[in-house]
Coordinates of C-alpha atoms in Angstrom, one line a residue:
Chain M
M1 CA -22.4 19.9 -33.9
I2 CA -21.9 18.1 -30.4
I3 CA -19.9 21.2 -28.8
E4 CA -20.3 24.4 -29.9
V5 CA -18.4 27.4 -28.0
K6 CA -18.6 31.0 -28.9
N7 CA -16.5 34.0 -28.1
V8 CA -16.3 32.8 -24.6
E9 CA -14.8 34.4 -21.5
K10 CA -14.1 33.6 -18.5
S11 CA -12.4 35.0 -15.2
Y12 CA -12.2 33.5 -11.7
P13 CA -11.5 36.1 -8.7
T14 CA -8.0 34.9 -6.5
G15 CA -6.9 36.0 -2.9
H16 CA -8.7 36.1 0.1
I17 CA -8.2 39.9 0.9
V18 CA -7.2 41.6 -1.8
R19 CA -9.2 39.8 -4.5
K20 CA -7.7 39.9 -8.3
K21 CA -9.0 38.3 -11.1
I22 CA -7.3 36.2 -13.0
T23 CA -8.2 35.8 -17.0
A24 CA -8.6 32.0 -17.7
L25 CA -10.5 32.0 -21.5
R26 CA -10.3 34.8 -23.5
G27 CA -12.3 34.6 -26.9
V28 CA -11.8 30.9 -27.2
T29 CA -14.4 29.6 -30.1
F30 CA -14.4 26.3 -31.5
S31 CA -16.7 23.0 -32.3
V32 CA -16.7 19.8 -32.4
K33 CA -18.7 17.5 -34.6
E34 CA -20.0 14.0 -34.0
G35 CA -17.8 11.1 -33.9
E36 CA -15.1 13.1 -33.9
T37 CA -12.3 13.0 -31.4
F38 CA -10.6 16.7 -30.2
G39 CA -7.9 17.1 -28.4
L40 CA -7.1 20.2 -26.4
L41 CA -3.7 21.0 -26.1
G42 CA -1.8 23.7 -23.5
H43 CA 0.3 24.5 -20.9
N44 CA -0.3 23.7 -17.6
G45 CA -2.4 27.0 -16.4
A46 CA -3.7 27.4 -20.3
G47 CA -7.0 27.6 -19.8
K48 CA -8.0 23.6 -20.8
T49 CA -9.4 22.6 -17.4
T50 CA -11.7 26.0 -17.2
L51 CA -13.1 25.2 -20.5
L52 CA -13.7 21.5 -19.7
K53 CA -15.4 22.7 -16.5
L54 CA -17.6 24.9 -18.7
L55 CA -18.6 22.2 -20.8
T56 CA -20.0 20.0 -18.1
G57 CA -21.9 23.1 -16.3
L58 CA -19.8 23.3 -13.0
I59 CA -18.5 26.7 -13.9
H60 CA -20.0 29.3 -16.1
P61 CA -18.9 31.3 -18.5
D62 CA -18.5 35.5 -18.3
S63 CA -19.7 36.4 -21.6
G64 CA -20.5 33.9 -24.8
E65 CA -22.2 30.8 -25.5
V66 CA -21.5 27.6 -25.2
S67 CA -23.6 24.7 -26.1
I68 CA -23.8 20.8 -25.7
F69 CA -26.2 18.8 -28.1
G70 CA -27.5 22.5 -28.5
E71 CA -28.7 22.8 -25.0
S72 CA -27.3 24.4 -21.8
P73 CA -24.6 22.2 -20.6
S74 CA -26.8 22.3 -17.3
S75 CA -29.3 21.0 -19.1
L76 CA -30.3 17.6 -17.9
R77 CA -30.8 16.3 -21.7
A78 CA -27.3 16.9 -22.3
K79 CA -26.1 15.9 -19.7
Q80 CA -27.6 12.4 -20.0
K81 CA -25.4 12.0 -22.7
I82 CA -22.0 12.9 -21.4
G83 CA -19.2 10.9 -19.4
F84 CA -16.7 13.2 -17.7
L85 CA -13.9 12.6 -16.4
P86 CA -12.1 15.3 -14.3
E87 CA -8.5 15.9 -13.6
N88 CA -7.1 13.3 -11.0
P89 CA -10.3 12.4 -10.3
Y90 CA -11.5 11.9 -6.1
F91 CA -13.8 9.5 -4.8
Y92 CA -15.4 8.9 -1.7
T93 CA -13.1 6.5 -0.2
Y94 CA -14.9 4.9 2.1
L95 CA -16.8 3.1 -0.8
T96 CA -15.6 0.5 -3.3
P97 CA -15.5 1.1 -7.2
R98 CA -18.5 -1.4 -7.0
E99 CA -20.6 0.9 -5.0
I100 CA -19.3 4.2 -6.6
L101 CA -20.3 2.8 -9.8
T102 CA -23.5 2.1 -8.9
F103 CA -24.4 5.7 -7.0
Y104 CA -23.3 7.1 -10.6
G105 CA -25.5 4.8 -12.5
E106 CA -28.5 5.8 -10.1
L107 CA -27.6 9.3 -10.8
F108 CA -28.6 8.8 -14.2
S109 CA -31.7 6.8 -13.5
I110 CA -30.1 3.4 -14.2
S111 CA -31.1 0.4 -11.6
G112 CA -32.0 -3.0 -10.9
K113 CA -30.5 -5.7 -13.1
D114 CA -28.9 -3.5 -15.5
I115 CA -27.3 -1.1 -13.1
Q116 CA -25.5 -4.4 -12.0
N117 CA -24.7 -5.7 -15.6
R118 CA -23.5 -2.3 -16.7
V119 CA -20.9 -2.2 -13.9
E120 CA -19.7 -5.5 -14.0
D121 CA -19.0 -4.5 -17.6
I122 CA -17.4 -1.3 -16.9
L123 CA -15.1 -3.3 -14.1
K124 CA -13.7 -5.8 -16.9
T125 CA -13.3 -3.5 -19.3
V126 CA -11.1 -1.2 -16.9
N127 CA -9.5 -4.1 -15.4
L128 CA -10.7 -3.7 -11.6
S129 CA -12.9 -6.6 -11.3
S130 CA -10.9 -8.8 -8.6
W131 CA -11.0 -4.7 -6.5
A132 CA -14.6 -4.3 -7.3
D133 CA -15.4 -4.6 -3.4
I134 CA -12.3 -2.9 -1.9
P135 CA -12.3 0.6 -0.6
I136 CA -11.0 2.9 -2.6
K137 CA -8.8 4.2 0.5
K138 CA -6.9 1.2 -0.3
F139 CA -6.0 2.4 -4.0
S140 CA -3.0 3.6 -6.0
K141 CA -3.5 6.9 -8.5
G142 CA -3.1 4.7 -11.0
M143 CA -6.5 3.0 -10.0
I144 CA -8.3 5.8 -8.8
Q145 CA -7.8 6.9 -12.6
R146 CA -9.2 3.8 -13.7
V147 CA -12.0 4.4 -11.2
G148 CA -12.6 7.4 -13.0
V149 CA -12.7 6.6 -16.2
A150 CA -15.1 3.9 -15.3
Q151 CA -17.5 6.6 -13.8
A152 CA -17.3 8.3 -17.0
L153 CA -18.4 5.5 -19.3
I154 CA -21.0 4.2 -16.8
N155 CA -23.9 5.7 -19.0
D156 CA -22.6 4.9 -22.0
P157 CA -21.9 8.2 -23.2
E158 CA -22.4 9.7 -26.6
L159 CA -20.4 12.6 -25.5
L160 CA -16.9 11.6 -23.7
I161 CA -14.8 15.0 -21.7
L162 CA -12.1 13.7 -20.1
D163 CA -9.3 16.0 -18.9
E164 CA -6.1 14.8 -18.8
P165 CA -7.4 11.3 -18.5
M166 CA -3.5 9.7 -18.7
T167 CA -2.5 11.4 -15.4
G168 CA -1.0 9.0 -12.7
L169 CA -1.1 6.1 -15.0
D170 CA 1.5 3.8 -16.1
P171 CA 3.0 2.8 -18.9
V172 CA 1.1 -0.2 -19.4
G173 CA -2.3 1.5 -17.7
R174 CA -1.9 4.3 -20.8
K175 CA -1.4 1.9 -23.2
E176 CA -4.7 0.3 -22.1
L177 CA -6.9 3.5 -21.5
K178 CA -5.5 4.5 -25.0
E179 CA -7.2 1.4 -26.3
I180 CA -10.1 2.4 -24.8
I181 CA -10.4 5.3 -26.1
L182 CA -9.5 4.5 -29.6
S183 CA -12.3 1.9 -28.9
L184 CA -14.8 4.5 -27.6
K185 CA -13.4 6.4 -31.0
E186 CA -14.2 3.1 -33.5
H187 CA -17.9 3.0 -31.9
G188 CA -18.7 6.7 -33.0
K189 CA -18.6 8.0 -29.8
T190 CA -17.4 11.6 -29.9
I191 CA -14.4 12.6 -27.3
I192 CA -12.8 16.0 -26.1
F193 CA -9.9 15.6 -24.3
S194 CA -7.4 17.6 -23.0
S195 CA -3.8 16.6 -22.4
H196 CA -0.4 18.3 -22.3
I197 CA 1.4 15.1 -23.6
L198 CA 1.7 15.3 -27.4
S199 CA 2.2 11.7 -28.5
D200 CA -1.1 11.0 -27.0
V201 CA -3.2 13.9 -28.9
E202 CA -1.4 12.8 -31.8
M203 CA -1.9 9.5 -31.8
I204 CA -5.7 9.4 -31.1
C205 CA -6.7 12.7 -32.1
D206 CA -8.5 13.8 -35.4
R207 CA -8.4 16.9 -34.8
V208 CA -6.9 19.5 -31.9
A209 CA -6.8 23.3 -30.9
I210 CA -3.9 24.8 -29.1
L211 CA -4.6 26.9 -25.9
I212 CA -1.9 29.2 -24.9
K213 CA -2.8 31.9 -22.0
G214 CA -6.6 30.8 -22.3
K215 CA -6.5 31.8 -26.2
I216 CA -6.7 29.3 -29.5
V217 CA -3.8 29.9 -31.0
E218 CA -4.3 27.3 -33.7
E219 CA -7.3 24.8 -34.5
G220 CA -7.3 22.1 -36.9
D221 CA -6.9 18.5 -37.9
I222 CA -3.0 17.4 -37.6
E223 CA -2.7 16.4 -40.6
S224 CA -3.1 20.0 -41.9
L225 CA -1.6 22.1 -39.0
T226 CA 1.9 20.9 -39.5
A227 CA 1.4 20.7 -43.4
K228 CA 0.4 24.2 -43.2
H229 CA 3.9 25.3 -41.0
S230 CA 5.9 23.0 -42.9
T231 CA 8.8 24.4 -44.6
G232 CA 11.0 22.8 -47.4
Y233 CA 11.3 19.3 -48.4
E234 CA 13.5 16.2 -47.0
I235 CA 15.4 13.8 -48.8
E236 CA 16.4 10.7 -46.7
I237 CA 19.4 8.3 -47.8
P238 CA 21.8 5.9 -46.1
K239 CA 24.3 6.7 -43.6
K240 CA 27.0 5.0 -45.6
Y241 CA 27.1 8.1 -48.2
L242 CA 28.0 10.4 -45.0
K243 CA 31.6 11.1 -46.4
W244 CA 29.6 12.2 -50.1
V245 CA 27.0 14.6 -48.7
E246 CA 29.8 16.3 -46.3
Q247 CA 31.6 17.3 -49.7
Q248 CA 28.3 18.3 -51.0
N249 CA 28.1 21.4 -48.8
L250 CA 24.3 20.8 -47.5
H251 CA 22.2 20.8 -44.4
F252 CA 21.2 17.6 -43.4
K253 CA 20.3 16.1 -40.2
H254 CA 21.8 12.6 -38.6
Q255 CA 18.8 10.0 -37.8
T256 CA 19.6 6.5 -35.9
N257 CA 20.3 4.8 -39.7
S258 CA 20.3 7.3 -41.8
L259 CA 20.6 11.2 -43.2
L260 CA 17.9 13.9 -43.7
L261 CA 19.0 16.4 -46.5
E262 CA 17.1 19.0 -45.9
F263 CA 16.3 21.7 -48.8
S264 CA 14.1 25.3 -48.6
T265 CA 12.1 25.1 -52.1
R266 CA 11.1 22.1 -54.3
E267 CA 13.4 23.3 -57.3
E268 CA 16.6 23.4 -55.0
A269 CA 15.0 19.6 -53.7
D270 CA 14.5 18.3 -57.2
K271 CA 17.7 19.7 -59.1
F272 CA 19.8 17.9 -56.1
L273 CA 17.2 14.8 -56.5
K274 CA 18.5 14.2 -60.0
E275 CA 21.7 14.7 -58.9
L276 CA 21.6 11.5 -56.3
L277 CA 20.1 9.6 -59.0
R278 CA 23.2 10.2 -61.1
E279 CA 25.4 9.0 -58.5
D280 CA 23.4 6.3 -58.2
I281 CA 22.4 6.9 -54.4
E282 CA 19.8 4.6 -52.9
I283 CA 17.1 7.3 -51.6
L284 CA 14.9 5.9 -48.5
S285 CA 12.4 9.1 -49.0
F286 CA 11.4 12.6 -50.5
C287 CA 8.5 14.2 -48.8
P288 CA 7.6 17.9 -47.5
R289 CA 9.8 19.1 -44.6
R290 CA 6.3 18.1 -41.9
I291 CA 7.0 20.1 -38.4
L292 CA 5.7 18.0 -35.6
L293 CA 2.5 18.8 -33.3
E294 CA 5.4 19.3 -30.4
D295 CA 7.1 22.0 -33.0
L296 CA 4.1 23.9 -33.3
F297 CA 3.3 23.7 -29.6
M298 CA 6.4 25.3 -28.9
E299 CA 6.1 27.6 -32.1
G300 CA 2.7 28.9 -30.8
Y301 CA 3.8 29.0 -27.1
R302 CA 6.8 31.0 -28.1
R303 CA 4.5 33.6 -30.3
Y304 CA 1.9 34.3 -27.6
A305 CA 2.9 33.1 -23.8
Q306 CA 4.8 36.6 -23.9
D307 CA 2.3 38.8 -24.5
Chain F
M1 CA -36.6 10.8 -7.4
H2 CA -34.0 8.4 -8.4
R3 CA -31.6 10.9 -8.2
I4 CA -32.1 12.0 -5.0
K5 CA -33.0 8.4 -3.2
A6 CA -28.9 7.7 -4.6
V7 CA -27.5 10.7 -2.7
I8 CA -29.8 10.3 0.2
V9 CA -28.3 6.3 0.6
N10 CA -25.0 7.5 0.0
T11 CA -24.7 10.1 2.6
C12 CA -26.4 8.1 4.9
R13 CA -23.9 5.3 4.3
E14 CA -21.2 8.1 4.9
A15 CA -22.4 8.9 8.1
I16 CA -22.8 5.4 9.3
R17 CA -19.5 4.6 8.4
N18 CA -17.7 7.7 9.5
K19 CA -18.7 5.6 13.1
L20 CA -21.9 8.0 13.8
L21 CA -23.4 5.5 15.9
Y22 CA -20.5 5.4 18.1
T23 CA -22.4 8.2 19.9
V24 CA -25.3 5.8 20.9
V25 CA -22.7 3.8 22.8
F26 CA -21.1 6.4 23.9
F27 CA -24.5 7.5 25.1
L28 CA -25.1 4.4 26.5
I29 CA -21.9 4.3 28.4
I30 CA -22.5 7.5 30.0
L31 CA -26.3 6.5 30.7
L32 CA -24.8 3.5 33.0
G33 CA -21.8 5.8 34.7
I34 CA -24.9 7.6 35.6
S35 CA -27.0 5.0 37.2
S36 CA -24.5 3.8 40.4
I37 CA -25.0 7.1 41.4
L38 CA -29.7 7.0 41.7
G39 CA -29.6 4.7 44.3
S40 CA -30.0 7.4 46.7
F41 CA -33.0 8.8 45.1
T42 CA -36.7 8.3 45.5
M43 CA -38.7 6.4 42.2
G44 CA -40.1 10.4 41.3
E45 CA -36.6 11.7 41.8
V46 CA -34.9 9.0 39.6
S47 CA -37.6 8.8 36.7
R48 CA -37.6 12.9 36.5
F49 CA -33.8 12.5 36.4
V50 CA -33.6 9.9 33.9
I51 CA -35.8 11.6 31.6
N52 CA -34.1 15.1 32.1
F53 CA -30.4 13.7 31.9
G54 CA -31.7 11.2 28.7
L55 CA -33.4 13.8 26.7
A56 CA -30.9 16.7 26.9
G57 CA -27.9 14.1 26.3
I58 CA -30.0 13.3 23.2
E59 CA -30.3 16.7 21.8
L60 CA -27.1 17.6 22.7
L61 CA -25.2 14.6 21.0
G62 CA -28.0 15.0 18.1
V63 CA -27.3 18.5 17.6
T64 CA -23.2 18.2 17.9
M65 CA -23.5 15.7 15.2
A66 CA -25.8 17.4 12.9
I67 CA -23.0 20.3 13.3
V68 CA -19.8 18.1 12.8
T69 CA -21.3 16.1 9.9
G70 CA -23.5 19.4 8.3
T71 CA -21.2 21.7 8.3
G72 CA -18.7 19.8 6.3
I73 CA -21.2 18.2 3.9
I74 CA -21.5 20.8 1.4
Y75 CA -18.0 22.5 1.6
N76 CA -16.1 19.5 1.9
E77 CA -17.4 17.9 -1.3
I78 CA -15.7 21.3 -3.2
Q79 CA -12.6 20.9 -1.3
R80 CA -12.1 16.9 -1.7
K81 CA -13.5 17.8 -5.0
T82 CA -15.8 14.7 -5.4
I83 CA -18.7 17.2 -6.3
F84 CA -16.4 17.3 -9.7
T85 CA -17.7 13.9 -10.6
I86 CA -21.2 14.3 -9.6
I87 CA -22.6 17.3 -10.7
P88 CA -21.8 16.7 -14.6
K89 CA -24.3 13.6 -14.0
P90 CA -28.2 14.7 -14.8
I91 CA -28.7 15.7 -11.2
K92 CA -30.2 19.4 -10.5
R93 CA -28.1 21.2 -7.8
W94 CA -31.3 21.7 -5.5
E95 CA -31.7 17.8 -5.7
F96 CA -27.8 17.4 -4.5
I97 CA -29.2 19.5 -1.6
L98 CA -31.9 18.1 -0.5
G99 CA -30.3 14.4 -1.1
K100 CA -27.7 15.6 1.7
F101 CA -30.4 16.9 3.7
L102 CA -32.6 13.9 3.7
G103 CA -29.5 11.3 4.4
L104 CA -28.0 12.9 7.4
S105 CA -31.6 13.7 8.5
I106 CA -32.3 9.7 8.3
A107 CA -28.9 8.8 9.7
L108 CA -29.9 11.3 12.3
L109 CA -32.8 9.9 13.3
F110 CA -31.9 6.6 13.3
Q111 CA -29.8 7.9 15.9
T112 CA -32.0 9.8 17.8
I113 CA -34.5 6.8 18.0
L114 CA -31.9 4.6 19.2
M115 CA -31.0 6.6 22.3
L116 CA -34.7 7.2 23.0
I117 CA -35.0 3.5 23.1
V118 CA -32.0 3.7 25.3
V119 CA -33.7 6.0 27.6
I120 CA -36.7 3.9 27.8
L121 CA -35.4 0.8 28.4
F122 CA -33.5 2.2 31.3
L123 CA -36.6 4.2 33.1
F124 CA -38.4 0.5 32.9
I125 CA -35.1 -1.3 34.3
V126 CA -35.1 1.2 36.9
G127 CA -38.9 0.6 37.7
A128 CA -40.0 3.6 36.6
R129 CA -43.4 4.9 34.9
V130 CA -42.9 5.9 31.1
Y131 CA -45.7 8.0 29.6
P132 CA -46.2 8.4 26.4
I133 CA -45.7 12.0 26.1
I134 CA -41.9 11.2 26.0
L135 CA -42.1 10.4 22.6
L136 CA -43.7 13.7 21.4
G137 CA -40.4 15.0 23.5
G138 CA -38.1 12.6 21.3
L139 CA -39.9 14.4 18.6
F140 CA -39.5 17.9 19.1
I141 CA -35.9 16.8 19.7
Y142 CA -35.6 15.4 16.4
L143 CA -37.4 18.9 15.0
I144 CA -34.3 20.7 16.4
I145 CA -31.7 18.0 15.2
I146 CA -32.7 18.4 11.6
L147 CA -33.6 22.5 12.1
T148 CA -30.0 22.3 13.1
I149 CA -28.7 20.2 10.1
S150 CA -30.1 23.1 7.8
I151 CA -29.0 25.9 9.1
T152 CA -25.9 23.8 9.2
I153 CA -25.9 23.0 5.7
F154 CA -26.8 26.8 4.6
F155 CA -23.8 28.1 5.6
S156 CA -21.9 25.0 4.0
T157 CA -22.6 26.2 0.7
F158 CA -20.3 29.2 1.5
S159 CA -18.2 29.1 4.2
S160 CA -15.6 26.7 5.8
P161 CA -16.5 23.6 8.3
I162 CA -15.1 25.7 11.1
L163 CA -17.0 28.6 10.5
S164 CA -20.1 27.1 9.6
G165 CA -19.7 25.4 12.7
L166 CA -19.5 28.6 14.7
F167 CA -22.4 29.9 13.5
A168 CA -24.7 26.8 13.7
A169 CA -23.7 26.4 16.9
T170 CA -24.1 30.5 18.3
I171 CA -27.8 30.3 16.4
Y172 CA -28.1 27.0 18.5
F173 CA -27.7 28.7 21.7
I174 CA -29.2 32.1 20.9
G175 CA -32.2 30.3 19.6
N176 CA -32.5 28.2 22.6
S177 CA -32.3 31.4 25.0
L178 CA -34.9 33.3 22.5
G179 CA -37.6 32.4 24.7
E180 CA -36.0 33.9 28.0
L181 CA -34.7 36.5 26.2
E182 CA -38.2 37.8 24.9
V183 CA -39.1 37.5 29.0
L184 CA -36.4 39.6 30.2
I185 CA -36.9 42.4 27.1
S186 CA -40.1 43.1 28.4
R187 CA -38.8 43.8 32.1
I188 CA -37.0 46.7 30.1
S189 CA -38.1 49.9 28.9
L190 CA -36.3 50.5 25.0
S191 CA -36.4 52.7 22.4
S192 CA -38.6 51.7 18.9
G193 CA -35.3 52.0 17.4
E194 CA -34.3 49.0 19.9
R195 CA -37.2 47.4 19.7
L196 CA -37.2 47.2 16.0
L197 CA -33.7 45.4 16.2
I198 CA -34.9 43.2 18.9
D199 CA -37.8 42.2 16.8
F200 CA -35.6 41.6 13.9
F201 CA -33.4 39.0 15.1
Y202 CA -36.3 37.4 17.1
I203 CA -37.3 37.4 13.7
I204 CA -34.6 36.0 11.8
L205 CA -33.4 33.8 14.1
P206 CA -34.7 30.3 14.8
N207 CA -36.4 29.9 17.7
F208 CA -35.0 26.8 19.4
S209 CA -37.2 27.6 22.5
N210 CA -40.2 26.8 20.6
L211 CA -39.4 23.1 20.3
N212 CA -37.8 22.9 23.9
I213 CA -40.5 21.1 25.6
K214 CA -38.6 18.9 28.0
N215 CA -40.0 20.1 31.4
Q216 CA -43.5 19.1 30.3
V217 CA -42.1 15.8 29.3
V218 CA -40.3 15.2 32.7
H219 CA -43.3 16.4 34.7
N220 CA -46.1 14.8 32.0
T221 CA -48.3 17.9 31.2
A222 CA -49.9 18.2 28.3
L223 CA -48.6 20.8 26.0
P224 CA -51.0 23.9 25.2
G225 CA -53.8 23.0 22.1
G226 CA -52.0 24.1 18.8
Y227 CA -48.9 24.4 20.4
A228 CA -47.2 21.2 19.4
L229 CA -48.9 21.6 15.7
F230 CA -47.7 25.1 15.7
S231 CA -44.1 24.3 16.8
I232 CA -43.9 22.1 14.2
L233 CA -44.9 23.7 11.5
Y234 CA -42.7 26.4 12.8
A235 CA -39.5 24.5 12.6
V236 CA -40.5 22.9 9.1
A237 CA -41.2 26.2 7.9
Y238 CA -37.6 27.3 9.1
M239 CA -36.0 24.3 7.5
L240 CA -37.3 24.6 4.1
F241 CA -36.3 28.6 4.2
M242 CA -32.4 27.5 5.0
L243 CA -32.8 25.4 2.2
L244 CA -33.8 27.5 -0.3
L245 CA -31.8 29.6 0.6
A246 CA -28.4 27.1 0.6
T247 CA -29.9 26.1 -2.9
L248 CA -30.1 29.4 -4.2
I249 CA -26.4 30.1 -3.4
F250 CA -25.4 26.9 -4.3
E251 CA -27.5 27.0 -7.8
K252 CA -25.0 30.2 -8.1
K253 CA -21.9 28.9 -6.9
E254 CA -18.4 28.2 -8.9
L255 CA -17.0 24.8 -9.1
Y256 CA -13.8 25.7 -9.8

């Protein structure tokens, strides 16, 4: 396992005069295998950032265990293999991207020609070559995010930890970043990233965990999670049969060019399928009704957010 | 060492880009300004005045820069969230503190050397004699400056720049008066409890007056045997103690 988190609890103090404790994580347990792309889904304040900060040694758990590459997150050996992009990254504004990347590269003890070559490659990867020598203070949010991605890649990490990586990026930037992540995935890198943009998670991740109020309420690969919560069957037919469908006393949904007929059991669906064949009605698809990740997330949110 | 060097270079660069060296220009302008009133003085008076004023100026500007820059050196890294991309890299927290301290110390070394050169050139220009003890004076002022940096870094690990600045400035002023305070207290009778309390503060507060050798420099008188070595060792030991405390606090600090 690359990441192992066992029964982690974390709370932090808030307020200046009257100190209160806010519980950010409650008994969180999960693991990430080598080469896996793992998504952490959650609403704002769910504990995603806290969890990722624990993985990077910025904070320490109140109880429970966190290990990265079998070591403590504070160990230099583990840190040597990690690339981390924090949410809304901040950099020294008086530095240029080239200086920033050189600085971070030196923290990994990369030096001389190696660092120069690495910096050039990464600047190209994140499309910042022509901005390489301009101080960051002149950059837009999206460009700073690119610098953030670049610094996370400077050591050619085995594990990438990305906290809301799509934040602040325009559609082009998002597409480019997705391509970078997918290419890293192809190269066998292990990636864990948090997001509340469900479509990004669905497109990129192999497995997800849904975090609600500091608790993991669902975990698994997207296919089986959505299948597990799927109920009933759907038959899709062309829209031209609308009148006929209306006469059948059925549950159905309008799609752009088709109709989705809904059945709660396989028997019902099979029975109606025969009817459709008898009527010589064209069948576009027949499959179990899949709930989307979004539905799953909302269902979890409704169930646990009230606690 | 690579990692500490990277932090040192970056901290130096920050200090320089934050126009730290403007203080040297400011110092030069003040020094040139006062030269207009030196015409009526004898050569001995001019020499004493320039050395006294010059060294006091170097110390005041150096300590001010140490406090202004040093107070935010850790706190601002956390507030501006730049630390979130540094600590997850393979660097120990103590290496980060040490790099920050050395970076600012080197930047202020340049400032001190430049201002000392300005004073020495000024003495040459007005025709005064320059004695080598002025270099020792410069070294002691530099010790005061880096001792102040270590104190401000210590406060910077747990309090805001304004509070850190206030604490560091107060300690600097009290530390400068400790010598006089000792003489004053020896003249009054105290209960054993009061004596214990005063001794406690005397030990924990940095004795900056040990490092004040401006009078000896102005009058070109040699320092008592072993005094320089003791003062240097005292300053270094106190500095290391401050950095150790800063590191212990920063090691445990949760970077939310």
